[in-house]
Amino acid sequence: MSRFRALTTTAALTALLAGGVAFAQGPGFGGRGPGGPGGPAGRGGPGGPGRPGGPGGGLPLRELNLSETQQQQIREVSEHYAQQNRTLAEQLRTAMEAQRKAVDAVPFNEGLIRSTTQALVEAQTELAIQRARMQGEIFAFLTPEQQAQARKLQADREARMQQRPVDRQPRQRQ
């Protein structure tokens, strides 16, 4: 379970970093203009601006009609956090690898597994804190109306996630 969580966290961080770079390039990045699939009026995929894992850390930025000034401020915040996020991602990968090696080690070493798992949890915690800080800074650039709309859109997204029929039961090995 913790291996799955660690892999998911790494994937989310990778999407965050890739989305930050793409967002920082502006609306014309990759030949996508306004209204295109990745443009400011288009539909973005996971990891894009305003999408889970993208700049804004899950804030629905695309739906908020951001001004050019706000877009520039968000780019600057994303760029500011990009190097720190890369460092944290590397620490997370290193911690995951250390834990995997500890689990696979023969003979069994419970102390090593516990210490590497604790290091993994600490790396995941730092990444979560970093994401929350970035999201908080971005949220501060929004007008009160945009903040209210963002909260509503996040609540709507959470409600949709809760309604999805997902097999939440652990799979049994055969």
PDB file of N, CA and C in Angstrom, residues 54-159:
ATOM      1  N   GLY A  54      -1.107  20.045 -11.435  1.00  0.00           N
ATOM      2  CA  GLY A  54      -0.562  21.132 -12.227  1.00  0.00           C
ATOM      3  C   GLY A  54      -0.292  22.347 -11.374  1.00  0.00           C
ATOM      4  N   PRO A  55       0.126  23.435 -12.021  1.00  0.00           N
ATOM      5  CA  PRO A  55       0.324  24.653 -11.260  1.00  0.00           C
ATOM      6  C   PRO A  55      -0.972  25.018 -10.553  1.00  0.00           C
ATOM      7  N   GLY A  56      -0.872  25.380  -9.341  1.00  0.00           N
ATOM      8  CA  GLY A  56      -2.070  25.675  -8.568  1.00  0.00           C
ATOM      9  C   GLY A  56      -2.431  24.521  -7.668  1.00  0.00           C
ATOM     10  N   GLY A  57      -1.752  23.383  -7.857  1.00  0.00           N
ATOM     11  CA  GLY A  57      -1.948  22.241  -6.981  1.00  0.00           C
ATOM     12  C   GLY A  57      -3.378  21.765  -6.896  1.00  0.00           C
ATOM     13  N   GLY A  58      -4.107  21.820  -7.996  1.00  0.00           N
ATOM     14  CA  GLY A  58      -5.476  21.346  -7.970  1.00  0.00           C
ATOM     15  C   GLY A  58      -6.499  22.459  -7.952  1.00  0.00           C
ATOM     16  N   LEU A  59      -6.048  23.715  -7.864  1.00  0.00           N
ATOM     17  CA  LEU A  59      -6.995  24.813  -7.978  1.00  0.00           C
ATOM     18  C   LEU A  59      -7.498  24.834  -9.420  1.00  0.00           C
ATOM     19  N   PRO A  60      -8.786  25.050  -9.629  1.00  0.00           N
ATOM     20  CA  PRO A  60      -9.355  25.034 -10.984  1.00  0.00           C
ATOM     21  C   PRO A  60      -9.080  26.356 -11.705  1.00  0.00           C
ATOM     22  N   LEU A  61      -7.828  26.623 -12.015  1.00  0.00           N
ATOM     23  CA  LEU A  61      -7.431  27.922 -12.543  1.00  0.00           C
ATOM     24  C   LEU A  61      -8.057  28.245 -13.895  1.00  0.00           C
ATOM     25  N   ARG A  62      -8.206  27.262 -14.746  1.00  0.00           N
ATOM     26  CA  ARG A  62      -8.749  27.515 -16.091  1.00  0.00           C
ATOM     27  C   ARG A  62     -10.170  28.061 -16.040  1.00  0.00           C
ATOM     28  N   GLU A  63     -10.920  27.660 -15.050  1.00  0.00           N
ATOM     29  CA  GLU A  63     -12.318  28.065 -14.961  1.00  0.00           C
ATOM     30  C   GLU A  63     -12.502  29.422 -14.289  1.00  0.00           C
ATOM     31  N   LEU A  64     -11.419  30.086 -13.894  1.00  0.00           N
ATOM     32  CA  LEU A  64     -11.528  31.302 -13.097  1.00  0.00           C
ATOM     33  C   LEU A  64     -11.317  32.587 -13.880  1.00  0.00           C
ATOM     34  N   ASN A  65     -11.139  32.492 -15.179  1.00  0.00           N
ATOM     35  CA  ASN A  65     -10.945  33.689 -16.011  1.00  0.00           C
ATOM     36  C   ASN A  65      -9.875  34.610 -15.419  1.00  0.00           C
ATOM     37  N   LEU A  66      -8.682  34.093 -15.306  1.00  0.00           N
ATOM     38  CA  LEU A  66      -7.581  34.850 -14.719  1.00  0.00           C
ATOM     39  C   LEU A  66      -7.153  35.992 -15.637  1.00  0.00           C
ATOM     40  N   SER A  67      -6.762  37.086 -15.035  1.00  0.00           N
ATOM     41  CA  SER A  67      -6.214  38.212 -15.802  1.00  0.00           C
ATOM     42  C   SER A  67      -4.786  37.858 -16.217  1.00  0.00           C
ATOM     43  N   GLU A  68      -4.249  38.635 -17.136  1.00  0.00           N
ATOM     44  CA  GLU A  68      -2.858  38.422 -17.560  1.00  0.00           C
ATOM     45  C   GLU A  68      -1.912  38.577 -16.372  1.00  0.00           C
ATOM     46  N   THR A  69      -2.199  39.539 -15.515  1.00  0.00           N
ATOM     47  CA  THR A  69      -1.366  39.759 -14.326  1.00  0.00           C
ATOM     48  C   THR A  69      -1.395  38.528 -13.423  1.00  0.00           C
ATOM     49  N   GLN A  70      -2.574  37.989 -13.197  1.00  0.00           N
ATOM     50  CA  GLN A  70      -2.688  36.796 -12.357  1.00  0.00           C
ATOM     51  C   GLN A  70      -1.949  35.615 -12.995  1.00  0.00           C
ATOM     52  N   GLN A  71      -2.101  35.455 -14.304  1.00  0.00           N
ATOM     53  CA  GLN A  71      -1.406  34.369 -14.996  1.00  0.00           C
ATOM     54  C   GLN A  71       0.103  34.510 -14.838  1.00  0.00           C
ATOM     55  N   GLN A  72       0.613  35.731 -14.960  1.00  0.00           N
ATOM     56  CA  GLN A  72       2.047  35.970 -14.807  1.00  0.00           C
ATOM     57  C   GLN A  72       2.486  35.683 -13.369  1.00  0.00           C
ATOM     58  N   GLN A  73       1.695  36.113 -12.391  1.00  0.00           N
ATOM     59  CA  GLN A  73       2.035  35.847 -10.992  1.00  0.00           C
ATOM     60  C   GLN A  73       2.089  34.348 -10.729  1.00  0.00           C
ATOM     61  N   ILE A  74       1.155  33.605 -11.286  1.00  0.00           N
ATOM     62  CA  ILE A  74       1.123  32.152 -11.091  1.00  0.00           C
ATOM     63  C   ILE A  74       2.323  31.509 -11.765  1.00  0.00           C
ATOM     64  N   ARG A  75       2.685  31.994 -12.953  1.00  0.00           N
ATOM     65  CA  ARG A  75       3.892  31.473 -13.624  1.00  0.00           C
ATOM     66  C   ARG A  75       5.118  31.680 -12.742  1.00  0.00           C
ATOM     67  N   GLU A  76       5.219  32.879 -12.150  1.00  0.00           N
ATOM     68  CA  GLU A  76       6.373  33.195 -11.311  1.00  0.00           C
ATOM     69  C   GLU A  76       6.422  32.297 -10.075  1.00  0.00           C
ATOM     70  N   VAL A  77       5.279  32.077  -9.449  1.00  0.00           N
ATOM     71  CA  VAL A  77       5.238  31.189  -8.286  1.00  0.00           C
ATOM     72  C   VAL A  77       5.621  29.770  -8.699  1.00  0.00           C
ATOM     73  N   SER A  78       5.097  29.312  -9.828  1.00  0.00           N
ATOM     74  CA  SER A  78       5.406  27.966 -10.310  1.00  0.00           C
ATOM     75  C   SER A  78       6.894  27.815 -10.578  1.00  0.00           C
ATOM     76  N   GLU A  79       7.483  28.824 -11.205  1.00  0.00           N
ATOM     77  CA  GLU A  79       8.918  28.794 -11.483  1.00  0.00           C
ATOM     78  C   GLU A  79       9.720  28.803 -10.184  1.00  0.00           C
ATOM     79  N   HIS A  80       9.256  29.597  -9.218  1.00  0.00           N
ATOM     80  CA  HIS A  80       9.940  29.678  -7.922  1.00  0.00           C
ATOM     81  C   HIS A  80       9.997  28.311  -7.239  1.00  0.00           C
ATOM     82  N   TYR A  81       8.902  27.577  -7.314  1.00  0.00           N
ATOM     83  CA  TYR A  81       8.829  26.289  -6.637  1.00  0.00           C
ATOM     84  C   TYR A  81       9.386  25.137  -7.476  1.00  0.00           C
ATOM     85  N   ALA A  82       9.622  25.357  -8.764  1.00  0.00           N
ATOM     86  CA  ALA A  82      10.030  24.273  -9.649  1.00  0.00           C
ATOM     87  C   ALA A  82      11.308  23.582  -9.167  1.00  0.00           C
ATOM     88  N   GLN A  83      12.348  24.333  -8.849  1.00  0.00           N
ATOM     89  CA  GLN A  83      13.613  23.719  -8.428  1.00  0.00           C
ATOM     90  C   GLN A  83      13.443  22.997  -7.095  1.00  0.00           C
ATOM     91  N   GLN A  84      12.719  23.611  -6.168  1.00  0.00           N
ATOM     92  CA  GLN A  84      12.490  22.961  -4.881  1.00  0.00           C
ATOM     93  C   GLN A  84      11.724  21.659  -5.078  1.00  0.00           C
ATOM     94  N   ASN A  85      10.738  21.691  -5.985  1.00  0.00           N
ATOM     95  CA  ASN A  85       9.954  20.484  -6.248  1.00  0.00           C
ATOM     96  C   ASN A  85      10.811  19.406  -6.898  1.00  0.00           C
ATOM     97  N   ARG A  86      11.716  19.796  -7.785  1.00  0.00           N
ATOM     98  CA  ARG A  86      12.615  18.795  -8.398  1.00  0.00           C
ATOM     99  C   ARG A  86      13.481  18.140  -7.326  1.00  0.00           C
ATOM    100  N   THR A  87      13.984  18.948  -6.396  1.00  0.00           N
ATOM    101  CA  THR A  87      14.818  18.416  -5.315  1.00  0.00           C
ATOM    102  C   THR A  87      13.999  17.455  -4.447  1.00  0.00           C
ATOM    103  N   LEU A  88      12.783  17.855  -4.095  1.00  0.00           N
ATOM    104  CA  LEU A  88      11.926  16.988  -3.284  1.00  0.00           C
ATOM    105  C   LEU A  88      11.547  15.718  -4.041  1.00  0.00           C
ATOM    106  N   ALA A  89      11.340  15.827  -5.333  1.00  0.00           N
ATOM    107  CA  ALA A  89      11.011  14.640  -6.136  1.00  0.00           C
ATOM    108  C   ALA A  89      12.181  13.666  -6.138  1.00  0.00           C
ATOM    109  N   GLU A  90      13.385  14.184  -6.235  1.00  0.00           N
ATOM    110  CA  GLU A  90      14.564  13.313  -6.206  1.00  0.00           C
ATOM    111  C   GLU A  90      14.713  12.653  -4.837  1.00  0.00           C
ATOM    112  N   GLN A  91      14.454  13.405  -3.777  1.00  0.00           N
ATOM    113  CA  GLN A  91      14.501  12.829  -2.434  1.00  0.00           C
ATOM    114  C   GLN A  91      13.451  11.736  -2.289  1.00  0.00           C
ATOM    115  N   LEU A  92      12.278  11.967  -2.846  1.00  0.00           N
ATOM    116  CA  LEU A  92      11.217  10.973  -2.787  1.00  0.00           C
ATOM    117  C   LEU A  92      11.607   9.711  -3.550  1.00  0.00           C
ATOM    118  N   ARG A  93      12.146   9.881  -4.749  1.00  0.00           N
ATOM    119  CA  ARG A  93      12.588   8.710  -5.534  1.00  0.00           C
ATOM    120  C   ARG A  93      13.663   7.930  -4.792  1.00  0.00           C
ATOM    121  N   THR A  94      14.604   8.648  -4.199  1.00  0.00           N
ATOM    122  CA  THR A  94      15.679   8.000  -3.445  1.00  0.00           C
ATOM    123  C   THR A  94      15.110   7.229  -2.255  1.00  0.00           C
ATOM    124  N   ALA A  95      14.169   7.849  -1.540  1.00  0.00           N
ATOM    125  CA  ALA A  95      13.550   7.193  -0.380  1.00  0.00           C
ATOM    126  C   ALA A  95      12.757   5.963  -0.811  1.00  0.00           C
ATOM    127  N   MET A  96      12.063   6.061  -1.939  1.00  0.00           N
ATOM    128  CA  MET A  96      11.295   4.904  -2.436  1.00  0.00           C
ATOM    129  C   MET A  96      12.230   3.746  -2.793  1.00  0.00           C
ATOM    130  N   GLU A  97      13.311   4.082  -3.446  1.00  0.00           N
ATOM    131  CA  GLU A  97      14.278   3.044  -3.836  1.00  0.00           C
ATOM    132  C   GLU A  97      14.901   2.401  -2.601  1.00  0.00           C
ATOM    133  N   ALA A  98      15.242   3.211  -1.614  1.00  0.00           N
ATOM    134  CA  ALA A  98      15.823   2.674  -0.382  1.00  0.00           C
ATOM    135  C   ALA A  98      14.838   1.747   0.322  1.00  0.00           C
ATOM    136  N   GLN A  99      13.571   2.145   0.364  1.00  0.00           N
ATOM    137  CA  GLN A  99      12.569   1.291   0.999  1.00  0.00           C
ATOM    138  C   GLN A  99      12.402  -0.013   0.227  1.00  0.00           C
ATOM    139  N   ARG A 100      12.358   0.083  -1.101  1.00  0.00           N
ATOM    140  CA  ARG A 100      12.206  -1.127  -1.916  1.00  0.00           C
ATOM    141  C   ARG A 100      13.361  -2.094  -1.662  1.00  0.00           C
ATOM    142  N   LYS A 101      14.577  -1.555  -1.610  1.00  0.00           N
ATOM    143  CA  LYS A 101      15.740  -2.406  -1.356  1.00  0.00           C
ATOM    144  C   LYS A 101      15.674  -3.014   0.041  1.00  0.00           C
ATOM    145  N   ALA A 102      15.214  -2.232   1.017  1.00  0.00           N
ATOM    146  CA  ALA A 102      15.110  -2.743   2.384  1.00  0.00           C
ATOM    147  C   ALA A 102      14.091  -3.876   2.467  1.00  0.00           C
ATOM    148  N   VAL A 103      12.986  -3.719   1.774  1.00  0.00           N
ATOM    149  CA  VAL A 103      11.942  -4.750   1.792  1.00  0.00           C
ATOM    150  C   VAL A 103      12.436  -6.021   1.101  1.00  0.00           C
ATOM    151  N   ASP A 104      13.190  -5.861   0.024  1.00  0.00           N
ATOM    152  CA  ASP A 104      13.664  -7.008  -0.752  1.00  0.00           C
ATOM    153  C   ASP A 104      14.928  -7.643  -0.181  1.00  0.00           C
ATOM    154  N   ALA A 105      15.528  -7.011   0.812  1.00  0.00           N
ATOM    155  CA  ALA A 105      16.795  -7.498   1.348  1.00  0.00           C
ATOM    156  C   ALA A 105      16.636  -8.837   2.050  1.00  0.00           C
ATOM    157  N   VAL A 106      17.633  -9.666   1.856  1.00  0.00           N
ATOM    158  CA  VAL A 106      17.719 -10.940   2.564  1.00  0.00           C
ATOM    159  C   VAL A 106      19.071 -10.932   3.258  1.00  0.00           C
ATOM    160  N   PRO A 107      19.115 -11.148   4.538  1.00  0.00           N
ATOM    161  CA  PRO A 107      18.018 -11.520   5.418  1.00  0.00           C
ATOM    162  C   PRO A 107      17.170 -10.297   5.782  1.00  0.00           C
ATOM    163  N   PHE A 108      15.989 -10.593   6.260  1.00  0.00           N
ATOM    164  CA  PHE A 108      15.015  -9.601   6.694  1.00  0.00           C
ATOM    165  C   PHE A 108      15.612  -8.704   7.768  1.00  0.00           C
ATOM    166  N   ASN A 109      15.421  -7.374   7.626  1.00  0.00           N
ATOM    167  CA  ASN A 109      15.940  -6.414   8.592  1.00  0.00           C
ATOM    168  C   ASN A 109      14.832  -5.419   8.924  1.00  0.00           C
ATOM    169  N   GLU A 110      14.089  -5.704   9.979  1.00  0.00           N
ATOM    170  CA  GLU A 110      12.943  -4.866  10.347  1.00  0.00           C
ATOM    171  C   GLU A 110      13.346  -3.432  10.631  1.00  0.00           C
ATOM    172  N   GLY A 111      14.443  -3.224  11.302  1.00  0.00           N
ATOM    173  CA  GLY A 111      14.893  -1.867  11.621  1.00  0.00           C
ATOM    174  C   GLY A 111      15.159  -1.053  10.368  1.00  0.00           C
ATOM    175  N   LEU A 112      15.771  -1.672   9.368  1.00  0.00           N
ATOM    176  CA  LEU A 112      16.050  -0.988   8.113  1.00  0.00           C
ATOM    177  C   LEU A 112      14.754  -0.648   7.380  1.00  0.00           C
ATOM    178  N   ILE A 113      13.823  -1.586   7.386  1.00  0.00           N
ATOM    179  CA  ILE A 113      12.530  -1.317   6.741  1.00  0.00           C
ATOM    180  C   ILE A 113      11.827  -0.160   7.437  1.00  0.00           C
ATOM    181  N   ARG A 114      11.824  -0.161   8.759  1.00  0.00           N
ATOM    182  CA  ARG A 114      11.185   0.924   9.500  1.00  0.00           C
ATOM    183  C   ARG A 114      11.856   2.277   9.222  1.00  0.00           C
ATOM    184  N   SER A 115      13.164   2.309   9.216  1.00  0.00           N
ATOM    185  CA  SER A 115      13.855   3.586   9.004  1.00  0.00           C
ATOM    186  C   SER A 115      13.678   4.096   7.575  1.00  0.00           C
ATOM    187  N   THR A 116      13.727   3.208   6.591  1.00  0.00           N
ATOM    188  CA  THR A 116      13.545   3.657   5.207  1.00  0.00           C
ATOM    189  C   THR A 116      12.094   4.070   4.953  1.00  0.00           C
ATOM    190  N   THR A 117      11.166   3.393   5.596  1.00  0.00           N
ATOM    191  CA  THR A 117       9.759   3.780   5.447  1.00  0.00           C
ATOM    192  C   THR A 117       9.514   5.132   6.089  1.00  0.00           C
ATOM    193  N   GLN A 118      10.130   5.387   7.225  1.00  0.00           N
ATOM    194  CA  GLN A 118      10.003   6.693   7.876  1.00  0.00           C
ATOM    195  C   GLN A 118      10.589   7.785   6.985  1.00  0.00           C
ATOM    196  N   ALA A 119      11.721   7.524   6.364  1.00  0.00           N
ATOM    197  CA  ALA A 119      12.314   8.507   5.450  1.00  0.00           C
ATOM    198  C   ALA A 119      11.385   8.767   4.263  1.00  0.00           C
ATOM    199  N   LEU A 120      10.728   7.724   3.788  1.00  0.00           N
ATOM    200  CA  LEU A 120       9.777   7.872   2.689  1.00  0.00           C
ATOM    201  C   LEU A 120       8.591   8.739   3.109  1.00  0.00           C
ATOM    202  N   VAL A 121       8.073   8.488   4.297  1.00  0.00           N
ATOM    203  CA  VAL A 121       6.952   9.287   4.808  1.00  0.00           C
ATOM    204  C   VAL A 121       7.371  10.748   4.964  1.00  0.00           C
ATOM    205  N   GLU A 122       8.564  10.987   5.442  1.00  0.00           N
ATOM    206  CA  GLU A 122       9.048  12.359   5.597  1.00  0.00           C
ATOM    207  C   GLU A 122       9.162  13.057   4.246  1.00  0.00           C
ATOM    208  N   ALA A 123       9.645  12.345   3.228  1.00  0.00           N
ATOM    209  CA  ALA A 123       9.752  12.927   1.886  1.00  0.00           C
ATOM    210  C   ALA A 123       8.368  13.236   1.322  1.00  0.00           C
ATOM    211  N   GLN A 124       7.414  12.330   1.532  1.00  0.00           N
ATOM    212  CA  GLN A 124       6.050  12.570   1.069  1.00  0.00           C
ATOM    213  C   GLN A 124       5.434  13.770   1.798  1.00  0.00           C
ATOM    214  N   THR A 125       5.709  13.884   3.083  1.00  0.00           N
ATOM    215  CA  THR A 125       5.192  14.996   3.878  1.00  0.00           C
ATOM    216  C   THR A 125       5.747  16.323   3.376  1.00  0.00           C
ATOM    217  N   GLU A 126       7.044  16.375   3.133  1.00  0.00           N
ATOM    218  CA  GLU A 126       7.659  17.607   2.630  1.00  0.00           C
ATOM    219  C   GLU A 126       7.058  18.009   1.290  1.00  0.00           C
ATOM    220  N   LEU A 127       6.826  17.041   0.438  1.00  0.00           N
ATOM    221  CA  LEU A 127       6.230  17.320  -0.857  1.00  0.00           C
ATOM    222  C   LEU A 127       4.807  17.857  -0.702  1.00  0.00           C
ATOM    223  N   ALA A 128       4.034  17.277   0.186  1.00  0.00           N
ATOM    224  CA  ALA A 128       2.667  17.739   0.427  1.00  0.00           C
ATOM    225  C   ALA A 128       2.659  19.163   0.986  1.00  0.00           C
ATOM    226  N   ILE A 129       3.566  19.445   1.896  1.00  0.00           N
ATOM    227  CA  ILE A 129       3.660  20.786   2.481  1.00  0.00           C
ATOM    228  C   ILE A 129       4.048  21.801   1.406  1.00  0.00           C
ATOM    229  N   GLN A 130       4.996  21.417   0.567  1.00  0.00           N
ATOM    230  CA  GLN A 130       5.435  22.303  -0.512  1.00  0.00           C
ATOM    231  C   GLN A 130       4.275  22.615  -1.462  1.00  0.00           C
ATOM    232  N   ARG A 131       3.507  21.585  -1.797  1.00  0.00           N
ATOM    233  CA  ARG A 131       2.363  21.758  -2.693  1.00  0.00           C
ATOM    234  C   ARG A 131       1.336  22.694  -2.047  1.00  0.00           C
ATOM    235  N   ALA A 132       1.082  22.518  -0.757  1.00  0.00           N
ATOM    236  CA  ALA A 132       0.116  23.369  -0.057  1.00  0.00           C
ATOM    237  C   ALA A 132       0.604  24.815   0.009  1.00  0.00           C
ATOM    238  N   ARG A 133       1.894  25.013   0.222  1.00  0.00           N
ATOM    239  CA  ARG A 133       2.438  26.376   0.237  1.00  0.00           C
ATOM    240  C   ARG A 133       2.236  27.056  -1.114  1.00  0.00           C
ATOM    241  N   MET A 134       2.571  26.337  -2.170  1.00  0.00           N
ATOM    242  CA  MET A 134       2.424  26.893  -3.503  1.00  0.00           C
ATOM    243  C   MET A 134       0.961  27.217  -3.786  1.00  0.00           C
ATOM    244  N   GLN A 135       0.082  26.310  -3.444  1.00  0.00           N
ATOM    245  CA  GLN A 135      -1.348  26.526  -3.663  1.00  0.00           C
ATOM    246  C   GLN A 135      -1.825  27.736  -2.874  1.00  0.00           C
ATOM    247  N   GLY A 136      -1.354  27.883  -1.646  1.00  0.00           N
ATOM    248  CA  GLY A 136      -1.737  29.028  -0.832  1.00  0.00           C
ATOM    249  C   GLY A 136      -1.281  30.346  -1.433  1.00  0.00           C
ATOM    250  N   GLU A 137      -0.055  30.373  -1.960  1.00  0.00           N
ATOM    251  CA  GLU A 137       0.433  31.597  -2.592  1.00  0.00           C
ATOM    252  C   GLU A 137      -0.391  31.931  -3.829  1.00  0.00           C
ATOM    253  N   ILE A 138      -0.717  30.920  -4.606  1.00  0.00           N
ATOM    254  CA  ILE A 138      -1.515  31.147  -5.814  1.00  0.00           C
ATOM    255  C   ILE A 138      -2.918  31.604  -5.439  1.00  0.00           C
ATOM    256  N   PHE A 139      -3.506  30.989  -4.429  1.00  0.00           N
ATOM    257  CA  PHE A 139      -4.856  31.347  -3.987  1.00  0.00           C
ATOM    258  C   PHE A 139      -4.925  32.819  -3.589  1.00  0.00           C
ATOM    259  N   ALA A 140      -3.842  33.338  -3.020  1.00  0.00           N
ATOM    260  CA  ALA A 140      -3.808  34.734  -2.580  1.00  0.00           C
ATOM    261  C   ALA A 140      -3.875  35.711  -3.757  1.00  0.00           C
ATOM    262  N   PHE A 141      -3.510  35.280  -4.966  1.00  0.00           N
ATOM    263  CA  PHE A 141      -3.585  36.138  -6.144  1.00  0.00           C
ATOM    264  C   PHE A 141      -5.007  36.271  -6.677  1.00  0.00           C
ATOM    265  N   LEU A 142      -5.908  35.408  -6.233  1.00  0.00           N
ATOM    266  CA  LEU A 142      -7.275  35.411  -6.743  1.00  0.00           C
ATOM    267  C   LEU A 142      -8.111  36.471  -6.050  1.00  0.00           C
ATOM    268  N   THR A 143      -9.084  36.989  -6.775  1.00  0.00           N
ATOM    269  CA  THR A 143     -10.035  37.926  -6.172  1.00  0.00           C
ATOM    270  C   THR A 143     -10.948  37.140  -5.234  1.00  0.00           C
ATOM    271  N   PRO A 144     -11.641  37.816  -4.323  1.00  0.00           N
ATOM    272  CA  PRO A 144     -12.571  37.092  -3.451  1.00  0.00           C
ATOM    273  C   PRO A 144     -13.618  36.297  -4.241  1.00  0.00           C
ATOM    274  N   GLU A 145     -14.072  36.838  -5.358  1.00  0.00           N
ATOM    275  CA  GLU A 145     -15.049  36.123  -6.181  1.00  0.00           C
ATOM    276  C   GLU A 145     -14.431  34.865  -6.791  1.00  0.00           C
ATOM    277  N   GLN A 146     -13.188  34.986  -7.274  1.00  0.00           N
ATOM    278  CA  GLN A 146     -12.498  33.824  -7.843  1.00  0.00           C
ATOM    279  C   GLN A 146     -12.230  32.777  -6.767  1.00  0.00           C
ATOM    280  N   GLN A 147     -11.888  33.237  -5.562  1.00  0.00           N
ATOM    281  CA  GLN A 147     -11.660  32.294  -4.469  1.00  0.00           C
ATOM    282  C   GLN A 147     -12.927  31.520  -4.151  1.00  0.00           C
ATOM    283  N   ALA A 148     -14.055  32.221  -4.096  1.00  0.00           N
ATOM    284  CA  ALA A 148     -15.329  31.550  -3.825  1.00  0.00           C
ATOM    285  C   ALA A 148     -15.662  30.565  -4.942  1.00  0.00           C
ATOM    286  N   GLN A 149     -15.436  30.980  -6.182  1.00  0.00           N
ATOM    287  CA  GLN A 149     -15.702  30.094  -7.310  1.00  0.00           C
ATOM    288  C   GLN A 149     -14.771  28.885  -7.276  1.00  0.00           C
ATOM    289  N   ALA A 150     -13.507  29.104  -6.925  1.00  0.00           N
ATOM    290  CA  ALA A 150     -12.557  27.995  -6.835  1.00  0.00           C
ATOM    291  C   ALA A 150     -12.995  26.996  -5.764  1.00  0.00           C
ATOM    292  N   ARG A 151     -13.426  27.492  -4.622  1.00  0.00           N
ATOM    293  CA  ARG A 151     -13.895  26.590  -3.557  1.00  0.00           C
ATOM    294  C   ARG A 151     -15.096  25.777  -4.022  1.00  0.00           C
ATOM    295  N   LYS A 152     -16.020  26.435  -4.722  1.00  0.00           N
ATOM    296  CA  LYS A 152     -17.201  25.737  -5.216  1.00  0.00           C
ATOM    297  C   LYS A 152     -16.808  24.669  -6.244  1.00  0.00           C
ATOM    298  N   LEU A 153     -15.920  25.022  -7.166  1.00  0.00           N
ATOM    299  CA  LEU A 153     -15.491  24.065  -8.186  1.00  0.00           C
ATOM    300  C   LEU A 153     -14.751  22.879  -7.560  1.00  0.00           C
ATOM    301  N   GLN A 154     -13.944  23.155  -6.531  1.00  0.00           N
ATOM    302  CA  GLN A 154     -13.249  22.066  -5.837  1.00  0.00           C
ATOM    303  C   GLN A 154     -14.251  21.161  -5.130  1.00  0.00           C
ATOM    304  N   ALA A 155     -15.250  21.745  -4.501  1.00  0.00           N
ATOM    305  CA  ALA A 155     -16.275  20.947  -3.817  1.00  0.00           C
ATOM    306  C   ALA A 155     -17.049  20.105  -4.827  1.00  0.00           C
ATOM    307  N   ASP A 156     -17.376  20.697  -5.978  1.00  0.00           N
ATOM    308  CA  ASP A 156     -18.070  19.950  -7.031  1.00  0.00           C
ATOM    309  C   ASP A 156     -17.217  18.774  -7.518  1.00  0.00           C
ATOM    310  N   ARG A 157     -15.927  19.025  -7.690  1.00  0.00           N
ATOM    311  CA  ARG A 157     -15.018  17.967  -8.145  1.00  0.00           C
ATOM    312  C   ARG A 157     -14.943  16.838  -7.107  1.00  0.00           C
ATOM    313  N   GLU A 158     -14.863  17.226  -5.832  1.00  0.00           N
ATOM    314  CA  GLU A 158     -14.838  16.215  -4.763  1.00  0.00           C
ATOM    315  C   GLU A 158     -16.120  15.392  -4.764  1.00  0.00           C
ATOM    316  N   ALA A 159     -17.250  16.053  -4.971  1.00  0.00           N
ATOM    317  CA  ALA A 159     -18.533  15.341  -4.995  1.00  0.00           C
ATOM    318  C   ALA A 159     -18.565  14.350  -6.159  1.00  0.00           C
TER     319      ALA A 159
END
